[in-house]
PDB file of C-alpha atoms in Angstrom:
ATOM      1  CA  ASP A1354      -8.089  -9.185   5.158  1.00 52.00           C
ATOM      2  CA  ALA A1355     -11.361 -11.104   5.363  1.00 54.00           C
ATOM      3  CA  GLY A1356     -13.368  -8.030   4.409  1.00 89.00           C
ATOM      4  CA  ILE A1357     -11.786  -7.585   0.981  1.00 94.00           C
ATOM      5  CA  THR A1358     -11.685 -10.061  -1.849  1.00 96.00           C
ATOM      6  CA  GLN A1359     -10.211  -9.780  -5.311  1.00 97.00           C
ATOM      7  CA  SER A1360     -11.061 -11.841  -8.347  1.00 97.00           C
ATOM      8  CA  PRO A1361      -9.534 -13.440 -10.196  1.00 97.00           C
ATOM      9  CA  ARG A1362      -6.435 -14.091  -8.119  1.00 97.00           C
ATOM     10  CA  HIS A1363      -4.398 -15.064 -11.158  1.00 97.00           C
ATOM     11  CA  LYS A1364      -4.964 -14.392 -14.825  1.00 97.00           C
ATOM     12  CA  VAL A1365      -3.068 -14.952 -18.038  1.00 97.00           C
ATOM     13  CA  THR A1366      -4.287 -13.098 -21.094  1.00 97.00           C
ATOM     14  CA  GLU A1367      -3.110 -12.048 -24.506  1.00 97.00           C
ATOM     15  CA  THR A1368      -2.156  -8.609 -25.739  1.00 97.00           C
ATOM     16  CA  GLY A1369      -5.127  -6.660 -27.017  1.00 97.00           C
ATOM     17  CA  THR A1370      -7.808  -8.424 -25.017  1.00 96.00           C
ATOM     18  CA  PRO A1371      -9.973  -6.635 -22.451  1.00 96.00           C
ATOM     19  CA  VAL A1372      -9.567  -7.631 -18.811  1.00 97.00           C
ATOM     20  CA  THR A1373     -11.669  -6.754 -15.780  1.00 98.00           C
ATOM     21  CA  LEU A1374     -10.521  -7.191 -12.216  1.00 98.00           C
ATOM     22  CA  ARG A1375     -12.991  -7.080  -9.379  1.00 98.00           C
ATOM     23  CA  CYS A1376     -12.592  -5.848  -5.831  1.00 97.00           C
ATOM     24  CA  HIS A1377     -15.356  -6.669  -3.383  1.00 97.00           C
ATOM     25  CA  GLN A1378     -15.734  -5.439   0.180  1.00 95.00           C
ATOM     26  CA  THR A1379     -18.218  -6.532   2.809  1.00 93.00           C
ATOM     27  CA  GLU A1380     -17.824  -3.549   5.141  1.00 87.00           C
ATOM     28  CA  ASN A1381     -19.582  -0.672   3.365  1.00 88.00           C
ATOM     29  CA  HIS A1382     -16.551   1.628   3.250  1.00 90.00           C
ATOM     30  CA  ARG A1383     -16.718   4.700   1.099  1.00 90.00           C
ATOM     31  CA  TYR A1384     -13.122   4.817  -0.159  1.00 92.00           C
ATOM     32  CA  MET A1385     -11.605   2.187  -2.424  1.00 95.00           C
ATOM     33  CA  TYR A1386      -8.321   2.151  -4.343  1.00 96.00           C
ATOM     34  CA  TRP A1387      -6.503   0.272  -7.064  1.00 98.00           C
ATOM     35  CA  TYR A1388      -2.698   0.051  -6.978  1.00 98.00           C
ATOM     36  CA  ARG A1389      -0.220  -1.860  -9.065  1.00 98.00           C
ATOM     37  CA  GLN A1390       3.040  -3.310  -7.777  1.00 97.00           C
ATOM     38  CA  ASP A1391       6.089  -3.696  -9.961  1.00 95.00           C
ATOM     39  CA  PRO A1392       9.671  -4.567  -9.046  1.00 88.00           C
ATOM     40  CA  GLY A1393      11.652  -1.429  -8.228  1.00 84.00           C
ATOM     41  CA  HIS A1394       8.552   0.759  -8.021  1.00 87.00           C
ATOM     42  CA  GLY A1395       6.716  -0.157  -4.869  1.00 89.00           C
ATOM     43  CA  LEU A1396       2.972   0.354  -5.169  1.00 96.00           C
ATOM     44  CA  ARG A1397       1.554   3.043  -7.406  1.00 96.00           C
ATOM     45  CA  LEU A1398      -1.992   4.358  -7.526  1.00 96.00           C
ATOM     46  CA  ILE A1399      -4.049   3.637 -10.646  1.00 97.00           C
ATOM     47  CA  HIS A1400      -7.502   4.967  -9.708  1.00 97.00           C
ATOM     48  CA  TYR A1401      -9.516   5.473  -6.591  1.00 95.00           C
ATOM     49  CA  SER A1402     -13.143   5.985  -5.616  1.00 95.00           C
ATOM     50  CA  TYR A1403     -14.652   8.151  -2.920  1.00 91.00           C
ATOM     51  CA  GLY A1404     -18.205   6.961  -3.390  1.00 91.00           C
ATOM     52  CA  VAL A1405     -20.611   5.293  -5.791  1.00 93.00           C
ATOM     53  CA  LYS A1406     -19.943   6.673  -9.269  1.00 90.00           C
ATOM     54  CA  ASP A1407     -17.229   8.997  -7.858  1.00 93.00           C
ATOM     55  CA  THR A1408     -13.749   8.153  -9.084  1.00 95.00           C
ATOM     56  CA  ASP A1409     -10.466   9.883  -9.771  1.00 94.00           C
ATOM     57  CA  LYS A1410      -7.234   9.117 -11.579  1.00 95.00           C
ATOM     58  CA  GLY A1411      -3.948   8.221 -10.019  1.00 94.00           C
ATOM     59  CA  GLU A1412      -0.317   8.333 -11.046  1.00 92.00           C
ATOM     60  CA  VAL A1413      -0.464   5.473 -13.578  1.00 95.00           C
ATOM     61  CA  SER A1414      -4.030   5.620 -14.929  1.00 95.00           C
ATOM     62  CA  ASP A1415      -3.280   5.464 -18.676  1.00 95.00           C
ATOM     63  CA  GLY A1416      -4.810   2.345 -20.215  1.00 95.00           C
ATOM     64  CA  TYR A1417      -7.107   1.703 -17.250  1.00 97.00           C
ATOM     65  CA  SER A1418     -10.694   2.576 -16.456  1.00 97.00           C
ATOM     66  CA  VAL A1419     -12.765   1.952 -13.336  1.00 97.00           C
ATOM     67  CA  SER A1420     -16.378   1.738 -12.346  1.00 97.00           C
ATOM     68  CA  ARG A1421     -18.217   1.716  -9.055  1.00 96.00           C
ATOM     69  CA  SER A1422     -21.940   1.187  -9.438  1.00 95.00           C
ATOM     70  CA  LYS A1423     -22.450  -0.004  -5.858  1.00 95.00           C
ATOM     71  CA  THR A1424     -20.569   0.524  -2.631  1.00 94.00           C
ATOM     72  CA  GLU A1425     -19.193  -2.987  -2.303  1.00 95.00           C
ATOM     73  CA  ASP A1426     -17.674  -3.402  -5.773  1.00 97.00           C
ATOM     74  CA  PHE A1427     -14.864  -1.512  -7.499  1.00 97.00           C
ATOM     75  CA  LEU A1428     -13.957  -2.758 -10.973  1.00 98.00           C
ATOM     76  CA  LEU A1429     -10.701  -2.140 -12.807  1.00 98.00           C
ATOM     77  CA  THR A1430     -10.735  -2.611 -16.589  1.00 98.00           C
ATOM     78  CA  LEU A1431      -7.833  -2.855 -18.984  1.00 97.00           C
ATOM     79  CA  GLU A1432      -9.516  -1.936 -22.250  1.00 93.00           C
ATOM     80  CA  SER A1433      -6.821  -3.527 -24.404  1.00 96.00           C
ATOM     81  CA  ALA A1434      -4.179  -5.270 -22.345  1.00 97.00           C
ATOM     82  CA  THR A1435      -0.496  -4.656 -23.101  1.00 97.00           C
ATOM     83  CA  SER A1436       2.602  -6.435 -21.840  1.00 96.00           C
ATOM     84  CA  SER A1437       3.493  -3.364 -19.769  1.00 96.00           C
ATOM     85  CA  GLN A1438       0.363  -4.047 -17.713  1.00 97.00           C
ATOM     86  CA  THR A1439       1.770  -7.335 -16.472  1.00 97.00           C
ATOM     87  CA  SER A1440       1.818  -6.682 -12.751  1.00 97.00           C
ATOM     88  CA  VAL A1441       0.330  -7.491  -9.386  1.00 97.00           C
ATOM     89  CA  TYR A1442      -2.809  -5.487  -8.711  1.00 98.00           C
ATOM     90  CA  PHE A1443      -3.957  -4.607  -5.216  1.00 98.00           C
ATOM     91  CA  CYS A1444      -7.271  -3.242  -4.114  1.00 97.00           C
ATOM     92  CA  ALA A1445      -7.502  -1.347  -0.834  1.00 95.00           C
ATOM     93  CA  ILE A1446     -10.255   0.141   1.286  1.00 94.00           C
ATOM     94  CA  GLY A1447     -10.109   3.157   3.530  1.00 89.00           C
ATOM     95  CA  ARG A1448     -11.233   1.933   6.915  1.00 76.00           C
ATOM     96  CA  GLY A1449     -11.549   4.207   9.908  1.00 68.00           C
ATOM     97  CA  LEU A1450      -9.363   7.247  10.246  1.00 65.00           C
ATOM     98  CA  GLU A1451      -6.946   7.537   7.385  1.00 72.00           C
ATOM     99  CA  THR A1452      -5.852   3.917   7.256  1.00 83.00           C
ATOM    100  CA  GLN A1453      -5.953   1.596   4.265  1.00 90.00           C
ATOM    101  CA  TYR A1454      -6.253  -2.160   4.272  1.00 92.00           C
ATOM    102  CA  PHE A1455      -5.413  -4.282   1.288  1.00 95.00           C
ATOM    103  CA  GLY A1456      -6.913  -7.222  -0.532  1.00 96.00           C
ATOM    104  CA  PRO A1457      -4.852 -10.316  -1.375  1.00 96.00           C
ATOM    105  CA  GLY A1458      -3.814  -9.099  -4.830  1.00 96.00           C
ATOM    106  CA  THR A1459      -4.298 -10.301  -8.414  1.00 97.00           C
ATOM    107  CA  ARG A1460      -1.348 -11.459 -10.477  1.00 97.00           C
ATOM    108  CA  LEU A1461      -1.878 -10.582 -14.141  1.00 98.00           C
ATOM    109  CA  LEU A1462       0.337 -11.802 -16.961  1.00 97.00           C
ATOM    110  CA  VAL A1463      -0.169 -10.322 -20.422  1.00 97.00           C
ATOM    111  CA  LEU A1464       1.484 -12.364 -23.155  1.00 96.00           C
TER     112      LEU A1464
ATOM    113  CA  ALA B1375       3.813  16.189  -4.928  1.00 82.00           C
ATOM    114  CA  GLN B1376       4.909  13.941  -2.130  1.00 88.00           C
ATOM    115  CA  THR B1377       7.780  11.498  -2.465  1.00 94.00           C
ATOM    116  CA  VAL B1378       8.923   8.683  -0.218  1.00 97.00           C
ATOM    117  CA  THR B1379      12.465   7.301  -0.295  1.00 97.00           C
ATOM    118  CA  GLN B1380      13.717   4.048   1.164  1.00 97.00           C
ATOM    119  CA  SER B1381      17.465   4.038   0.661  1.00 95.00           C
ATOM    120  CA  GLN B1382      18.123   0.429   1.707  1.00 96.00           C
ATOM    121  CA  PRO B1383      16.945  -2.015  -0.975  1.00 96.00           C
ATOM    122  CA  GLU B1384      17.996  -5.019   1.103  1.00 97.00           C
ATOM    123  CA  MET B1385      18.937  -5.693   4.708  1.00 97.00           C
ATOM    124  CA  SER B1386      19.593  -8.700   6.855  1.00 97.00           C
ATOM    125  CA  VAL B1387      19.567  -9.283  10.599  1.00 98.00           C
ATOM    126  CA  GLN B1388      20.287 -12.168  12.918  1.00 98.00           C
ATOM    127  CA  GLU B1389      17.380 -13.677  14.745  1.00 97.00           C
ATOM    128  CA  ALA B1390      16.735 -11.968  18.116  1.00 97.00           C
ATOM    129  CA  GLU B1391      18.719  -8.897  17.097  1.00 98.00           C
ATOM    130  CA  THR B1392      17.412  -5.383  16.406  1.00 98.00           C
ATOM    131  CA  VAL B1393      17.244  -3.782  12.974  1.00 98.00           C
ATOM    132  CA  THR B1394      16.261  -0.319  11.775  1.00 98.00           C
ATOM    133  CA  LEU B1395      14.784   0.413   8.351  1.00 98.00           C
ATOM    134  CA  SER B1396      15.093   3.953   7.023  1.00 98.00           C
ATOM    135  CA  CYS B1397      12.502   6.127   5.304  1.00 98.00           C
ATOM    136  CA  THR B1398      12.586   9.770   4.330  1.00 98.00           C
ATOM    137  CA  TYR B1399       9.846  11.751   2.666  1.00 97.00           C
ATOM    138  CA  ASP B1400       9.291  15.094   1.068  1.00 96.00           C
ATOM    139  CA  THR B1401       6.138  17.135   1.516  1.00 94.00           C
ATOM    140  CA  SER B1402       4.958  20.676   2.003  1.00 92.00           C
ATOM    141  CA  GLU B1403       2.029  19.499   4.125  1.00 90.00           C
ATOM    142  CA  ASN B1404       2.034  20.158   7.849  1.00 88.00           C
ATOM    143  CA  ASN B1405      -0.415  17.454   8.830  1.00 89.00           C
ATOM    144  CA  TYR B1406      -0.179  13.945   7.423  1.00 92.00           C
ATOM    145  CA  TYR B1407       0.101  10.269   8.288  1.00 93.00           C
ATOM    146  CA  LEU B1408       2.944   7.837   7.861  1.00 95.00           C
ATOM    147  CA  PHE B1409       2.761   4.074   7.675  1.00 96.00           C
ATOM    148  CA  TRP B1410       4.879   0.973   7.518  1.00 97.00           C
ATOM    149  CA  TYR B1411       3.453  -2.009   5.665  1.00 97.00           C
ATOM    150  CA  LYS B1412       4.892  -5.513   5.640  1.00 97.00           C
ATOM    151  CA  GLN B1413       4.637  -7.806   2.622  1.00 97.00           C
ATOM    152  CA  PRO B1414       5.684 -11.405   3.373  1.00 96.00           C
ATOM    153  CA  PRO B1415       6.193 -13.981   0.608  1.00 93.00           C
ATOM    154  CA  SER B1416       2.411 -14.525   0.537  1.00 92.00           C
ATOM    155  CA  ARG B1417       2.228 -10.988  -1.012  1.00 93.00           C
ATOM    156  CA  GLN B1418      -0.444  -9.858   1.438  1.00 94.00           C
ATOM    157  CA  MET B1419       0.056  -6.224   2.447  1.00 95.00           C
ATOM    158  CA  ILE B1420      -0.103  -5.991   6.234  1.00 95.00           C
ATOM    159  CA  LEU B1421      -0.230  -2.748   8.180  1.00 94.00           C
ATOM    160  CA  VAL B1422       2.542  -2.720  10.763  1.00 96.00           C
ATOM    161  CA  ILE B1423       2.363   0.713  12.322  1.00 96.00           C
ATOM    162  CA  ARG B1424       0.867   4.155  11.821  1.00 93.00           C
ATOM    163  CA  GLN B1425       2.079   7.600  12.902  1.00 94.00           C
ATOM    164  CA  GLU B1426       0.157  10.864  12.928  1.00 91.00           C
ATOM    165  CA  ALA B1427       2.406  13.823  12.179  1.00 92.00           C
ATOM    166  CA  TYR B1428       0.817  16.074  14.771  1.00 90.00           C
ATOM    167  CA  LYS B1429       1.704  13.617  17.534  1.00 89.00           C
ATOM    168  CA  GLN B1430       5.220  14.001  18.879  1.00 86.00           C
ATOM    169  CA  GLN B1431       5.165  10.627  20.600  1.00 93.00           C
ATOM    170  CA  ASN B1432       6.581   7.829  18.504  1.00 96.00           C
ATOM    171  CA  ALA B1433       4.162   5.008  17.724  1.00 95.00           C
ATOM    172  CA  THR B1434       4.848   1.496  19.008  1.00 96.00           C
ATOM    173  CA  GLU B1435       3.236  -1.862  18.306  1.00 94.00           C
ATOM    174  CA  ASN B1436       4.756  -4.693  20.311  1.00 96.00           C
ATOM    175  CA  ARG B1437       8.248  -5.296  18.843  1.00 97.00           C
ATOM    176  CA  PHE B1438       7.820  -2.573  16.231  1.00 98.00           C
ATOM    177  CA  SER B1439       8.481   1.081  16.919  1.00 97.00           C
ATOM    178  CA  VAL B1440       9.208   4.162  14.872  1.00 98.00           C
ATOM    179  CA  ASN B1441      11.552   7.093  15.176  1.00 97.00           C
ATOM    180  CA  PHE B1442       9.622  10.017  13.718  1.00 96.00           C
ATOM    181  CA  GLN B1443      11.667  13.155  13.119  1.00 96.00           C
ATOM    182  CA  LYS B1444       9.291  15.688  11.579  1.00 94.00           C
ATOM    183  CA  ALA B1445      11.820  18.438  10.959  1.00 94.00           C
ATOM    184  CA  ALA B1446      14.176  16.026   9.242  1.00 95.00           C
ATOM    185  CA  LYS B1447      11.258  14.326   7.416  1.00 96.00           C
ATOM    186  CA  SER B1448      12.474  10.979   8.590  1.00 97.00           C
ATOM    187  CA  PHE B1449      10.413   7.961   9.649  1.00 97.00           C
ATOM    188  CA  SER B1450      12.439   4.864  10.513  1.00 98.00           C
ATOM    189  CA  LEU B1451      11.114   1.513  11.679  1.00 98.00           C
ATOM    190  CA  LYS B1452      12.837  -0.426  14.433  1.00 98.00           C
ATOM    191  CA  ILE B1453      12.180  -4.126  14.818  1.00 98.00           C
ATOM    192  CA  SER B1454      13.328  -5.560  18.132  1.00 98.00           C
ATOM    193  CA  ASP B1455      13.953  -9.225  18.874  1.00 98.00           C
ATOM    194  CA  SER B1456      13.741 -10.073  15.170  1.00 98.00           C
ATOM    195  CA  GLN B1457      11.947 -13.295  14.306  1.00 97.00           C
ATOM    196  CA  LEU B1458      12.084 -15.479  11.218  1.00 97.00           C
ATOM    197  CA  GLY B1459       8.501 -14.444  10.470  1.00 96.00           C
ATOM    198  CA  ASP B1460       9.656 -10.842  10.086  1.00 98.00           C
ATOM    199  CA  THR B1461      11.303 -11.785   6.787  1.00 97.00           C
ATOM    200  CA  ALA B1462       9.427  -9.665   4.235  1.00 97.00           C
ATOM    201  CA  MET B1463       9.400  -6.565   2.088  1.00 97.00           C
ATOM    202  CA  TYR B1464       8.715  -3.453   4.120  1.00 98.00           C
ATOM    203  CA  PHE B1465       7.131  -0.397   2.561  1.00 97.00           C
ATOM    204  CA  CYS B1466       7.017   3.093   3.986  1.00 98.00           C
ATOM    205  CA  ALA B1467       3.978   5.130   2.913  1.00 96.00           C
ATOM    206  CA  PHE B1468       2.670   8.686   3.199  1.00 95.00           C
ATOM    207  CA  MET B1469      -0.882  10.000   3.296  1.00 93.00           C
ATOM    208  CA  LYS B1470      -2.081  13.588   3.325  1.00 89.00           C
ATOM    209  CA  SER B1471      -4.376  14.351   6.208  1.00 81.00           C
ATOM    210  CA  SER B1472      -7.337  15.562   4.170  1.00 74.00           C
ATOM    211  CA  GLY B1473      -9.114  12.279   4.665  1.00 70.00           C
ATOM    212  CA  ASN B1474      -8.549   8.890   3.100  1.00 75.00           C
ATOM    213  CA  THR B1475      -6.362  10.238   0.331  1.00 85.00           C
ATOM    214  CA  PRO B1476      -4.293   7.730  -1.652  1.00 91.00           C
ATOM    215  CA  LEU B1477      -1.051   6.409  -0.248  1.00 94.00           C
ATOM    216  CA  VAL B1478       2.330   7.288  -1.710  1.00 95.00           C
ATOM    217  CA  PHE B1479       4.783   4.429  -1.272  1.00 96.00           C
ATOM    218  CA  GLY B1480       8.516   4.047  -1.164  1.00 97.00           C
ATOM    219  CA  LYS B1481      10.124   1.326  -3.253  1.00 96.00           C
ATOM    220  CA  GLY B1482      10.554  -0.998  -0.318  1.00 97.00           C
ATOM    221  CA  THR B1483      13.272  -2.683   1.714  1.00 97.00           C
ATOM    222  CA  ARG B1484      13.680  -6.448   1.594  1.00 97.00           C
ATOM    223  CA  LEU B1485      14.494  -7.718   5.074  1.00 98.00           C
ATOM    224  CA  SER B1486      15.890 -11.169   5.683  1.00 98.00           C
ATOM    225  CA  VAL B1487      16.029 -12.563   9.209  1.00 98.00           C
ATOM    226  CA  ILE B1488      18.755 -15.177   9.527  1.00 97.00           C
ATOM    227  CA  ALA B1489      18.637 -18.015  12.024  1.00 95.00           C
TER     228      ALA B1489
END
């Protein structure tokens, strides 16, 4: 979707290093989400935000933190990356009435 | 807590034929939304179709339609006149109706369309 970008798109890092993923939207939507996708699990919610500085935890939030200091950006931080956090990370926005649209994803490999 | 189950990990269909992907869910909510998302090899998540639980009429979008059975908690996706571009992972998802709540996904069905 042209209104949502994620950066970086690919990243390789080492165990124990901090990593920050960025989700940027150009449409001023209030709701933003971070999901991770792993084989055999579908997509699972990590954290979400319902406004600037308003966030809540999801199903798989351990080891992750988020921040939203302005409407257009939602940051996901792995404080100390582990191999179990190797995954594909998707950001989504809540647009209109109860519908979510997704960014292109970030593939993260933790060695 | 809500759960979504897709019982068919993989399916295949001949080009131009019709295929149905199954999805069941468990919830105590009365009002909610159901979705099918498509994920082609590019990994982009694409919304295919959306159903509001309070609407009895099944949603349709061109070649895609759903069979929504609220009492049975079933939400299947029918793809008519299958095309090679329909080859993808398909995810069923649930959302509570209290407003932009997070999605709960099934594990997906990998569909292959064969020429």
